[in-house]
Amino acid sequence: MADDFCGKRTLVIILSSLALLLVGCQAAAPLPDPTEFPQAVVMQYTPGVRILTPVLVACAAEDPDLALFLEETPKPALDLDPLPDRPLRLGLALGEPPEQSYR
């Protein structure tokens, strides 16, 4: 009985060693090329959607190439005009957007 146990134990050790060798010989997956600076995005939101900010932060945290900046702004003060010298600006508000925001 003891010889049977030693034989099984030896077989398990050999199979485990082979499995470790096979796993260790696999090529590592290439890492994506990191960007030098993350993409800056300014998310303006109205007080009515403040409850959604933790979801936005959690989602942005999953992407290392994204820097999310949150600004609480009253709806009439949302400034989403694209300008070349500032980061991408997005807005989140309840209700219909102002007429001039459709560009």
Tab-separated table of C-alpha atoms in Angstrom:
chain	number	residue	atom	x	y	z
A	1	MET	CA	0.000	0.000	0.000
A	2	ALA	CA	2.843	2.444	0.874
A	3	ASP	CA	4.565	1.690	-2.468
A	4	ASP	CA	1.336	2.503	-4.323
A	5	PHE	CA	1.095	5.847	-2.469
A	6	CYS	CA	4.729	6.728	-3.260
A	7	GLY	CA	4.190	5.910	-6.934
A	8	LYS	CA	1.145	8.147	-7.152
A	9	ARG	CA	2.953	10.923	-5.324
A	10	THR	CA	5.901	10.676	-7.690
A	11	LEU	CA	3.573	10.772	-10.687
A	12	VAL	CA	1.826	13.876	-9.307
A	13	ILE	CA	5.189	15.601	-8.742
A	14	ILE	CA	6.348	14.803	-12.273
A	15	LEU	CA	3.086	15.996	-13.858
A	16	SER	CA	3.111	19.174	-11.760
A	17	SER	CA	6.694	19.894	-12.766
A	18	LEU	CA	5.843	19.431	-16.447
A	19	ALA	CA	2.841	21.722	-16.124
A	20	LEU	CA	5.004	24.422	-14.510
A	21	LEU	CA	7.570	24.082	-17.287
A	22	LEU	CA	4.896	24.420	-19.971
A	23	VAL	CA	3.357	27.467	-18.317
A	24	GLY	CA	6.771	29.064	-17.813
A	25	CYS	CA	7.732	28.582	-21.471
A	26	GLN	CA	4.791	30.519	-22.875
A	27	ALA	CA	5.651	33.852	-24.452
A	28	ALA	CA	4.437	36.871	-22.540
A	29	ALA	CA	1.696	38.887	-24.176
A	30	PRO	CA	3.062	42.151	-25.576
A	31	LEU	CA	2.099	45.262	-23.648
A	32	PRO	CA	0.340	48.044	-25.529
A	33	ASP	CA	2.439	51.077	-26.357
A	34	PRO	CA	1.865	53.604	-23.595
A	35	THR	CA	1.231	57.163	-24.587
A	36	GLU	CA	3.545	59.801	-23.241
A	37	PHE	CA	0.693	61.845	-21.778
A	38	PRO	CA	-2.867	60.704	-21.081
A	39	GLN	CA	-5.745	62.205	-23.046
A	40	ALA	CA	-7.314	64.952	-20.932
A	41	VAL	CA	-11.111	65.059	-20.886
A	42	VAL	CA	-13.124	67.638	-18.951
A	43	MET	CA	-16.576	66.392	-17.998
A	44	GLN	CA	-18.918	69.174	-16.945
A	45	TYR	CA	-22.035	68.034	-15.150
A	46	THR	CA	-25.012	69.725	-13.581
A	47	PRO	CA	-25.910	69.251	-9.901
A	48	GLY	CA	-28.818	67.020	-10.934
A	49	VAL	CA	-26.490	64.288	-12.192
A	50	ARG	CA	-23.910	64.529	-9.395
A	51	ILE	CA	-24.902	61.012	-8.314
A	52	LEU	CA	-23.343	59.615	-11.529
A	53	THR	CA	-19.840	60.992	-10.880
A	54	PRO	CA	-18.557	57.875	-9.037
A	55	VAL	CA	-19.490	55.793	-12.081
A	56	LEU	CA	-17.599	58.180	-14.372
A	57	VAL	CA	-14.532	58.119	-12.142
A	58	ALA	CA	-14.564	54.308	-11.931
A	59	CYS	CA	-14.921	53.984	-15.689
A	60	ALA	CA	-12.100	56.457	-16.365
A	61	ALA	CA	-9.832	54.682	-13.873
A	62	GLU	CA	-9.886	51.584	-16.085
A	63	ASP	CA	-8.127	53.448	-18.915
A	64	PRO	CA	-4.575	54.561	-18.040
A	65	ASP	CA	-4.460	56.741	-21.168
A	66	LEU	CA	-7.306	58.958	-19.934
A	67	ALA	CA	-7.182	61.825	-17.446
A	68	LEU	CA	-10.725	62.764	-16.423
A	69	PHE	CA	-11.432	66.131	-14.814
A	70	LEU	CA	-14.891	66.723	-13.361
A	71	GLU	CA	-16.502	70.159	-13.086
A	72	GLU	CA	-19.883	70.750	-11.489
A	73	THR	CA	-21.486	73.573	-13.447
A	74	PRO	CA	-24.999	75.038	-13.592
A	75	LYS	CA	-26.760	74.152	-16.826
A	76	PRO	CA	-26.677	77.672	-18.334
A	77	ALA	CA	-22.915	77.843	-17.729
A	78	LEU	CA	-21.973	74.618	-19.569
A	79	ASP	CA	-19.096	75.538	-21.875
A	80	LEU	CA	-18.498	72.797	-24.434
A	81	ASP	CA	-17.032	74.886	-27.249
A	82	PRO	CA	-14.075	73.081	-28.845
A	83	LEU	CA	-10.937	75.203	-28.834
A	84	PRO	CA	-7.518	74.061	-30.038
A	85	ASP	CA	-5.709	75.096	-26.856
A	86	ARG	CA	-7.854	73.209	-24.337
A	87	PRO	CA	-8.785	69.582	-23.715
A	88	LEU	CA	-11.859	67.771	-24.959
A	89	ARG	CA	-14.952	68.941	-23.094
A	90	LEU	CA	-18.090	66.871	-22.546
A	91	GLY	CA	-21.307	67.767	-20.766
A	92	LEU	CA	-23.799	65.748	-18.777
A	93	ALA	CA	-27.136	67.321	-17.828
A	94	LEU	CA	-30.767	66.402	-17.334
A	95	GLY	CA	-33.264	67.716	-19.866
A	96	GLU	CA	-32.768	69.170	-23.309
A	97	PRO	CA	-29.511	70.917	-24.130
A	98	PRO	CA	-29.480	74.584	-25.088
A	99	GLU	CA	-30.074	75.365	-28.771
A	100	GLN	CA	-26.488	76.517	-29.415
A	101	SER	CA	-24.984	73.241	-28.170
A	102	TYR	CA	-25.796	71.366	-31.408
A	103	ARG	CA	-22.593	71.879	-33.407
